[in-house]
């Protein structure tokens, strides 16, 4: 589960990591007011930032430094009125509903610091770079040696000496070295405590020296957190941060019916039971030169209503030019799927070709049900096996 920056920075602040003061707002008028109060408290520069579940905001023009409440109002009006498009968004971009208005800090250097799971090494890892900021993806792609990776101990987590070494490697010395070490240790502890899968600060900023802090100071000006869905049951306060408006509506709707559905770019709608079978169904469609419109796992115990809902979701996607049903009935009974197909034909209507491959529990009963409904579902074809099914559906949509 992803959360917004304004929520993530609060978690960091709660963990004792310094973040510049800021407020979340949902209108340009409130953005102006929030900016007024930051300027009123002595701030010289304010930043207005779109709050969406995607990065690359800086380059997309959705992070703006402003010098007056009026400029904050203008920046907010632009962001709330335009969709944000970045390499991390869908091509049509994302609607911006919320903004963060925060105090801008002076920047001497920008670092990248994150804790995440390194699947290849099968361990949690600290990732850091002296070249943080909006170009980090480019740095990672072209100069992997500019990225520091420190594996975390499975039980003890990040050791203080490891954090200190990493901060040294970033080029920090003196008080900022101590502060950055502390930030990394707190980040690693929070990662573990909250069952996160990613906690990222990019950039972690070194502010220039002042009379009060001659060596400069460390501040986290961007924050990104992702959590392990399977652990949310033990983090109620995190689960409450879920923002449904940032999710794909069809995927949310499916989840409410206990269906795992992920929308994709192709044109063949898939209805399958079991995640593994769904993956291989997508593979075989690709092997036959077509591409799936979705991943949909109805699971082992979905009711007839849930399966009917699955058809409704697939058929309401205008990209879908054909539907492939691939069921291997173990716990799932094929006759339940067959009844749902007949039901969906009546309530939703199949206007596109439908190929059905059923095997396993109650398959004879299922075939009988479909055979009896054949005249009412003329676009339906029965497949003898998975290869035959993929072949039929790819030819039907070609
Ligand atoms: P994104 O990662 O989505 O591009 P960031 O929050 O990292 O968004 O903002 C992009 C850049 O804007 C940062 O690298 C930093 O240079 C600048 N910036 C962001 N927040 C602040 C802030 N509070 N003060 C000063 N500069 C900021
Ligand atoms: Mg950033």
Coordinates of N, CA and C in Angstrom, one line a residue, residues 139-323:
X139 N 21.1 8.5 -12.6 CA 22.4 8.1 -11.9 C 22.4 6.6 -11.7
X140 N 21.3 6.1 -11.2 CA 21.3 4.6 -11.0 C 21.5 3.8 -12.2
X141 N 20.9 4.3 -13.4 CA 21.0 3.6 -14.6 C 22.4 3.7 -15.3
X142 N 23.0 4.9 -15.1 CA 24.3 5.1 -15.9 C 25.5 4.9 -15.0
X143 N 25.4 5.2 -13.7 CA 26.6 5.0 -12.8 C 26.2 4.3 -11.6
X144 N 26.0 3.0 -11.7 CA 25.6 2.2 -10.5 C 26.6 2.3 -9.3
X145 N 27.8 2.6 -9.6 CA 28.8 2.7 -8.5 C 28.6 4.0 -7.7
X146 N 27.7 4.9 -8.1 CA 27.4 6.1 -7.3 C 26.4 5.8 -6.3
X147 N 25.9 4.5 -6.3 CA 24.9 4.1 -5.3 C 25.5 3.2 -4.3
X148 N 25.3 3.5 -3.0 CA 25.8 2.6 -1.9 C 24.7 1.7 -1.5
X149 N 25.1 0.4 -1.3 CA 24.1 -0.6 -0.8 C 24.7 -1.3 0.4
X150 N 23.9 -1.2 1.5 CA 24.4 -1.8 2.7 C 23.4 -2.8 3.2
X151 N 23.7 -4.1 3.2 CA 22.7 -5.1 3.7 C 22.4 -5.0 5.2
X152 N 21.2 -5.1 5.6 CA 20.8 -5.1 7.0 C 20.8 -6.5 7.6
X153 N 21.2 -6.6 8.8 CA 21.2 -7.8 9.5 C 19.8 -8.3 9.7
X154 N 19.4 -9.5 9.4 CA 18.0 -10.0 9.5 C 17.4 -9.8 10.9
X155 N 18.2 -9.8 12.0 CA 17.7 -9.7 13.3 C 18.0 -8.3 13.9
X156 N 19.2 -7.9 13.7 CA 19.7 -6.6 14.4 C 19.4 -5.4 13.5
X157 N 19.1 -5.6 12.3 CA 18.8 -4.4 11.4 C 20.1 -3.7 11.1
X158 N 19.9 -2.3 10.9 CA 21.1 -1.5 10.5 C 21.9 -1.2 11.8
X159 N 23.2 -1.6 11.7 CA 24.1 -1.3 12.8 C 24.6 0.1 12.8
X160 N 24.8 0.8 14.0 CA 25.2 2.2 14.0 C 26.5 2.4 13.2
X161 N 27.4 1.4 13.2 CA 28.7 1.6 12.4 C 28.4 1.6 10.9
X162 N 27.4 0.8 10.5 CA 27.1 0.8 9.1 C 26.5 2.1 8.6
X163 N 25.6 2.7 9.5 CA 25.0 4.0 9.1 C 26.1 5.1 9.1
X164 N 27.0 5.0 10.0 CA 28.1 6.0 10.1 C 29.0 5.9 8.8
X165 N 29.3 4.7 8.5 CA 30.1 4.4 7.3 C 29.4 5.0 6.0
X166 N 28.1 4.8 5.9 CA 27.4 5.2 4.8 C 27.4 6.8 4.8
X167 N 27.2 7.4 5.9 CA 27.1 8.9 6.0 C 28.5 9.4 5.6
X168 N 29.6 8.7 6.0 CA 30.9 9.2 5.7 C 31.1 9.1 4.2
X169 N 30.6 7.9 3.6 CA 30.7 7.7 2.1 C 30.0 8.8 1.4
X170 N 28.9 9.4 2.0 CA 28.2 10.5 1.3 C 29.0 11.8 1.3
X171 N 30.1 11.7 2.1 CA 31.0 12.9 2.1 C 30.7 13.8 3.3
X172 N 29.8 13.4 4.2 CA 29.5 14.2 5.4 C 30.5 14.1 6.5
X173 N 30.7 15.2 7.2 CA 31.6 15.3 8.4 C 30.9 16.1 9.5
X174 N 31.5 16.0 10.7 CA 31.0 16.9 11.8 C 29.6 16.6 12.2
X175 N 28.9 17.7 12.6 CA 27.5 17.5 13.1 C 26.5 16.9 12.0
X176 N 26.6 17.4 10.8 CA 25.7 16.7 9.8 C 25.9 15.2 9.6
X177 N 27.2 14.8 9.8 CA 27.5 13.3 9.8 C 26.7 12.6 10.9
X178 N 26.7 13.2 12.1 CA 26.0 12.6 13.2 C 24.5 12.6 12.9
X179 N 24.0 13.7 12.4 CA 22.6 13.8 12.1 C 22.1 12.8 11.0
X180 N 22.9 12.7 10.0 CA 22.5 11.8 8.9 C 22.6 10.3 9.3
X181 N 23.6 10.0 10.2 CA 23.7 8.7 10.8 C 22.4 8.4 11.5
X182 N 22.0 9.4 12.4 CA 20.8 9.2 13.2 C 19.6 9.0 12.3
X183 N 19.5 9.8 11.2 CA 18.3 9.7 10.3 C 18.3 8.2 9.7
X184 N 19.4 7.7 9.3 CA 19.4 6.4 8.7 C 19.0 5.3 9.7
X185 N 19.5 5.5 10.9 CA 19.1 4.5 12.0 C 17.6 4.5 12.3
X186 N 17.1 5.7 12.4 CA 15.7 5.9 12.7 C 14.8 5.4 11.5
X187 N 15.3 5.6 10.3 CA 14.6 5.1 9.1 C 14.5 3.6 9.1
X188 N 15.7 3.0 9.4 CA 15.7 1.5 9.4 C 14.8 0.9 10.5
X189 N 14.8 1.6 11.7 CA 14.0 1.1 12.8 C 12.5 1.3 12.4
X190 N 12.2 2.4 11.8 CA 10.8 2.6 11.4 C 10.3 1.6 10.3
X191 N 11.2 1.4 9.4 CA 10.9 0.4 8.3 C 10.5 -0.9 8.9
X192 N 11.2 -1.3 9.9 CA 11.0 -2.6 10.5 C 9.7 -2.6 11.4
X193 N 9.6 -1.5 12.2 CA 8.4 -1.4 13.1 C 7.1 -1.4 12.3
X194 N 7.1 -0.7 11.2 CA 5.9 -0.6 10.4 C 5.7 -1.6 9.3
X195 N 6.6 -2.6 9.2 CA 6.5 -3.6 8.1 C 6.4 -2.9 6.8
X196 N 7.3 -1.9 6.6 CA 7.3 -1.2 5.3 C 8.0 -2.1 4.2
X197 N 7.8 -1.8 3.0 CA 8.6 -2.4 1.9 C 9.5 -1.4 1.3
X198 N 9.2 -0.1 1.5 CA 10.1 1.0 1.0 C 9.9 2.2 1.9
X199 N 11.0 2.8 2.4 CA 11.0 4.1 3.1 C 12.1 4.9 2.4
X200 N 11.7 5.9 1.7 CA 12.7 6.6 0.8 C 12.6 8.1 1.1
X201 N 13.8 8.7 1.3 CA 14.0 10.2 1.4 C 14.8 10.6 0.3
X202 N 14.2 11.3 -0.7 CA 14.9 11.8 -1.8 C 14.4 13.2 -2.3
X203 N 15.0 14.2 -1.9 CA 16.3 14.3 -1.3 C 16.3 14.5 0.2
X204 N 17.4 13.9 0.8 CA 17.8 14.3 2.2 C 18.7 15.4 2.0
X205 N 18.4 16.6 2.5 CA 19.1 17.8 2.2 C 20.1 18.2 3.3
X206 N 21.3 18.6 2.8 CA 22.2 19.3 3.7 C 22.0 20.8 3.5
X207 N 21.6 21.5 4.6 CA 21.3 22.9 4.4 C 22.7 23.7 4.7
X208 N 22.9 24.8 4.1 CA 24.1 25.5 4.3 C 24.3 26.0 5.7
X209 N 25.5 26.3 6.1 CA 25.8 26.7 7.5 C 25.2 28.1 7.8
X210 N 24.7 28.2 9.0 CA 24.2 29.5 9.5 C 24.9 29.9 10.8
X211 N 24.6 31.0 11.4 CA 25.2 31.4 12.6 C 24.8 30.4 13.7
X212 N 23.6 29.9 13.7 CA 23.1 29.0 14.7 C 23.7 27.6 14.4
X213 N 23.8 27.2 13.2 CA 24.3 25.8 12.8 C 25.4 26.0 11.8
X214 N 26.6 26.4 12.3 CA 27.7 26.7 11.3 C 28.1 25.6 10.4
X215 N 27.9 24.4 10.8 CA 28.2 23.2 9.9 C 27.1 22.8 8.9
X216 N 26.0 23.5 9.1 CA 24.8 23.1 8.3 C 23.9 22.1 9.0
X217 N 22.8 21.8 8.4 CA 21.8 20.9 9.1 C 21.2 20.0 8.1
X218 N 20.7 18.8 8.5 CA 20.1 17.8 7.7 C 18.6 17.9 7.8
X219 N 17.9 17.8 6.6 CA 16.4 17.9 6.6 C 15.9 17.0 5.5
X220 N 14.8 16.3 5.8 CA 14.2 15.4 4.8 C 13.1 16.2 4.1
X221 N 13.3 16.5 2.8 CA 12.3 17.3 2.1 C 11.4 16.5 1.2
X222 N 11.6 15.3 1.0 CA 10.6 14.5 0.3 C 10.6 13.1 1.0
X223 N 9.5 12.5 1.0 CA 9.3 11.2 1.7 C 8.4 10.3 1.0
X224 N 8.7 9.0 0.8 CA 7.9 8.1 0.2 C 7.9 6.8 1.0
X225 N 6.7 6.3 1.3 CA 6.6 5.0 2.0 C 5.6 4.1 1.3
X226 N 6.0 2.8 1.3 CA 5.2 1.7 0.8 C 5.1 0.7 1.9
X227 N 4.0 0.1 2.1 CA 3.8 -0.9 3.2 C 3.4 -2.3 2.6
X228 N 3.8 -3.3 3.3 CA 3.5 -4.7 3.0 C 2.0 -4.9 3.3
X229 N 1.2 -5.1 2.2 CA -0.3 -5.3 2.5 C -0.6 -6.4 3.4
X230 N 0.3 -7.4 3.4 CA 0.0 -8.6 4.2 C 0.2 -8.3 5.7
X231 N 0.8 -7.2 6.0 CA 1.1 -6.9 7.4 C 0.2 -5.8 7.9
X232 N -0.7 -5.2 7.1 CA -1.5 -4.1 7.5 C -2.4 -4.4 8.6
X233 N -2.8 -5.7 8.7 CA -3.7 -6.0 9.8 C -3.2 -5.7 11.2
X234 N -1.8 -5.6 11.3 CA -1.3 -5.3 12.6 C -0.8 -3.8 12.7
X235 N -1.2 -3.0 11.7 CA -0.9 -1.6 11.8 C -2.1 -0.8 11.4
X236 N -3.1 -0.8 12.3 CA -4.4 -0.1 12.0 C -4.2 1.3 11.6
X237 N -3.3 2.0 12.3 CA -3.1 3.5 12.0 C -2.5 3.7 10.6
X238 N -1.8 2.7 10.1 CA -1.2 2.9 8.8 C -2.3 2.5 7.8
X239 N -3.1 1.4 8.0 CA -4.2 1.0 7.1 C -5.1 2.2 6.9
X240 N -5.3 3.0 7.9 CA -6.3 4.1 7.8 C -5.8 5.2 6.9
X241 N -4.5 5.2 6.5 CA -4.0 6.2 5.6 C -4.3 5.9 4.2
X242 N -4.9 4.8 3.9 CA -5.2 4.4 2.6 C -6.1 5.4 1.9
X243 N -5.7 5.8 0.7 CA -6.5 6.8 -0.1 C -7.1 6.1 -1.3
X244 N -8.4 5.7 -1.3 CA -9.0 5.0 -2.4 C -9.0 5.8 -3.7
X245 N -9.0 7.2 -3.5 CA -9.1 8.0 -4.7 C -7.9 7.9 -5.6
X246 N -6.8 7.4 -5.0 CA -5.5 7.2 -5.8 C -5.5 5.8 -6.5
X247 N -6.5 5.0 -6.3 CA -6.4 3.6 -6.8 C -7.3 3.5 -8.1
X248 N -7.0 2.5 -8.9 CA -7.8 2.2 -10.1 C -9.2 1.8 -9.6
X249 N -10.2 2.5 -10.0 CA -11.6 2.1 -9.5 C -12.0 0.7 -9.7
X250 N -11.6 0.1 -10.9 CA -12.0 -1.2 -11.2 C -11.3 -2.2 -10.3
X251 N -10.0 -1.9 -10.0 CA -9.3 -2.8 -9.1 C -9.9 -2.7 -7.7
X252 N -10.3 -1.5 -7.2 CA -10.9 -1.4 -5.9 C -12.2 -2.2 -5.8
X253 N -13.0 -2.0 -6.9 CA -14.3 -2.7 -6.9 C -14.1 -4.2 -6.9
X254 N -13.1 -4.7 -7.6 CA -12.8 -6.1 -7.6 C -12.4 -6.6 -6.2
X255 N -11.6 -5.8 -5.6 CA -11.1 -6.2 -4.2 C -12.2 -6.3 -3.2
X256 N -13.2 -5.4 -3.4 CA -14.4 -5.5 -2.5 C -15.1 -6.8 -2.7
X257 N -15.0 -7.4 -3.9 CA -15.7 -8.7 -4.1 C -14.7 -9.9 -3.9
X258 N -13.6 -9.6 -3.3 CA -12.6 -10.7 -3.1 C -11.9 -11.2 -4.3
X259 N -11.8 -10.4 -5.3 CA -11.2 -10.7 -6.6 C -9.8 -10.0 -6.7
X260 N -8.8 -10.7 -7.2 CA -7.5 -10.0 -7.4 C -7.5 -9.6 -8.9
X261 N -7.6 -8.3 -9.1 CA -7.7 -7.8 -10.5 C -6.7 -6.7 -10.7
X262 N -5.9 -6.8 -11.8 CA -5.0 -5.8 -12.2 C -5.2 -5.5 -13.6
X263 N -5.5 -4.2 -13.9 CA -5.8 -3.8 -15.3 C -4.5 -3.7 -16.1
X264 N -4.5 -4.2 -17.3 CA -3.3 -4.1 -18.2 C -3.6 -3.5 -19.5
X265 N -2.7 -3.5 -20.4 CA -2.9 -2.7 -21.7 C -3.5 -3.4 -22.8
X266 N -3.5 -4.8 -22.8 CA -3.9 -5.5 -24.0 C -5.4 -5.6 -24.2
X267 N -5.9 -6.5 -25.1 CA -7.3 -6.5 -25.4 C -8.0 -7.8 -25.1
X268 N -7.3 -8.8 -24.5 CA -8.0 -10.0 -24.2 C -8.2 -10.1 -22.6
X269 N -9.5 -10.0 -22.3 CA -9.9 -10.1 -20.9 C -9.7 -11.6 -20.4
X270 N -9.2 -11.7 -19.2 CA -8.9 -13.1 -18.7 C -9.7 -13.3 -17.4
X271 N -10.3 -14.5 -17.3 CA -10.9 -14.8 -16.0 C -10.4 -16.2 -15.7
X272 N -9.6 -16.2 -14.6 CA -8.9 -17.4 -14.2 C -9.0 -17.7 -12.7
X273 N -8.8 -19.0 -12.3 CA -8.8 -19.2 -10.9 C -7.4 -19.6 -10.5
X274 N -6.8 -18.9 -9.6 CA -5.4 -19.1 -9.1 C -4.5 -18.2 -9.7
X275 N -3.6 -17.6 -8.9 CA -2.6 -16.6 -9.4 C -1.6 -17.2 -10.4
X276 N -1.2 -18.5 -10.1 CA -0.2 -19.1 -11.0 C -0.8 -19.4 -12.3
X277 N -2.1 -19.9 -12.3 CA -2.7 -20.2 -13.6 C -3.0 -18.9 -14.4
X278 N -3.3 -17.8 -13.6 CA -3.5 -16.5 -14.3 C -2.2 -16.1 -15.0
X279 N -1.1 -16.2 -14.3 CA 0.2 -15.8 -14.9 C 0.4 -16.6 -16.1
X280 N 0.2 -18.0 -16.1 CA 0.5 -18.8 -17.2 C -0.5 -18.5 -18.4
X281 N -1.7 -18.1 -18.0 CA -2.7 -17.8 -19.1 C -2.2 -16.5 -19.8
X282 N -1.7 -15.5 -19.0 CA -1.2 -14.3 -19.6 C 0.0 -14.7 -20.5
X283 N 0.9 -15.6 -20.0 CA 2.1 -16.0 -20.8 C 1.7 -16.6 -22.1
X284 N 0.7 -17.5 -22.1 CA 0.3 -18.2 -23.3 C -0.4 -17.3 -24.3
X285 N -1.1 -16.3 -23.8 CA -1.7 -15.3 -24.7 C -0.6 -14.6 -25.4
X286 N 0.4 -14.1 -24.6 CA 1.6 -13.4 -25.2 C 2.3 -14.3 -26.2
X287 N 2.5 -15.6 -25.9 CA 3.2 -16.5 -26.7 C 2.5 -16.6 -28.1
X288 N 1.1 -16.4 -28.1 CA 0.4 -16.5 -29.3 C 0.3 -15.1 -30.0
X289 N 1.1 -14.2 -29.5 CA 1.2 -12.9 -30.2 C 0.1 -11.9 -29.8
X290 N -0.7 -12.1 -28.8 CA -1.7 -11.1 -28.4 C -1.3 -10.7 -27.0
X291 N -2.1 -9.8 -26.4 CA -1.8 -9.4 -25.0 C -3.0 -9.2 -24.1
X292 N -2.8 -9.6 -22.9 CA -3.9 -9.6 -21.9 C -4.4 -8.2 -21.5
X293 N -5.7 -8.1 -21.3 CA -6.2 -6.8 -20.9 C -6.2 -6.7 -19.3
X294 N -6.0 -7.8 -18.7 CA -6.0 -7.8 -17.2 C -5.5 -9.1 -16.7
X295 N -5.2 -9.0 -15.4 CA -4.9 -10.2 -14.6 C -6.1 -10.3 -13.7
X296 N -6.8 -11.5 -13.7 CA -7.9 -11.6 -12.8 C -8.0 -13.0 -12.2
X297 N -7.8 -13.1 -10.9 CA -7.8 -14.3 -10.2 C -9.1 -14.3 -9.3
X298 N -10.0 -15.2 -9.7 CA -11.3 -15.3 -8.9 C -11.1 -16.1 -7.6
X299 N -9.9 -16.7 -7.5 CA -9.6 -17.5 -6.3 C -10.3 -18.8 -6.3
X300 N -10.2 -19.5 -5.2 CA -10.7 -20.9 -5.1 C -12.1 -20.9 -4.6
X301 N -12.6 -19.9 -3.9 CA -13.9 -20.1 -3.2 C -14.8 -19.0 -3.6
X302 N -14.6 -18.3 -4.7 CA -15.5 -17.2 -5.1 C -16.9 -17.7 -5.3
X303 N -17.9 -16.9 -4.9 CA -19.3 -17.3 -5.1 C -19.7 -17.0 -6.5
X304 N -20.8 -17.5 -6.9 CA -21.3 -17.3 -8.3 C -21.5 -15.8 -8.5
X305 N -21.9 -15.0 -7.5 CA -22.1 -13.6 -7.6 C -20.8 -12.9 -7.9
X306 N -19.7 -13.3 -7.1 CA -18.4 -12.7 -7.3 C -17.9 -13.0 -8.7
X307 N -18.1 -14.2 -9.2 CA -17.7 -14.5 -10.6 C -18.4 -13.7 -11.6
X308 N -19.7 -13.5 -11.4 CA -20.5 -12.7 -12.2 C -20.0 -11.3 -12.2
X309 N -19.6 -10.8 -11.0 CA -19.0 -9.5 -10.9 C -17.7 -9.4 -11.7
X310 N -17.0 -10.4 -11.7 CA -15.7 -10.5 -12.4 C -16.0 -10.3 -13.9
X311 N -17.0 -10.9 -14.4 CA -17.4 -10.8 -15.8 C -17.8 -9.3 -16.1
X312 N -18.5 -8.8 -15.2 CA -19.0 -7.4 -15.3 C -17.8 -6.4 -15.4
X313 N -16.8 -6.7 -14.6 CA -15.6 -5.8 -14.6 C -14.9 -5.9 -15.9
X314 N -14.7 -7.2 -16.3 CA -13.9 -7.4 -17.6 C -14.7 -6.8 -18.7
X315 N -16.0 -7.0 -18.8 CA -16.7 -6.5 -20.0 C -17.0 -5.0 -20.0
X316 N -16.8 -4.4 -18.8 CA -17.0 -2.9 -18.8 C -15.7 -2.2 -19.3
X317 N -14.7 -3.0 -19.5 CA -13.4 -2.4 -20.0 C -13.5 -2.3 -21.6
X318 N -13.5 -1.1 -22.1 CA -13.8 -0.9 -23.6 C -12.6 -1.5 -24.4
X319 N -11.4 -1.7 -23.8 CA -10.3 -2.3 -24.5 C -10.5 -3.7 -24.8
X320 N -11.4 -4.4 -24.1 CA -11.6 -5.8 -24.2 C -12.3 -6.2 -25.5
X321 N -11.5 -7.0 -26.4 CA -12.1 -7.4 -27.6 C -12.4 -8.9 -27.6
X322 N -12.1 -9.5 -26.6 CA -12.4 -11.0 -26.4 C -12.1 -11.4 -25.0
X323 N -12.8 -12.5 -24.6 CA -12.6 -12.9 -23.2 C -12.2 -14.4 -23.2

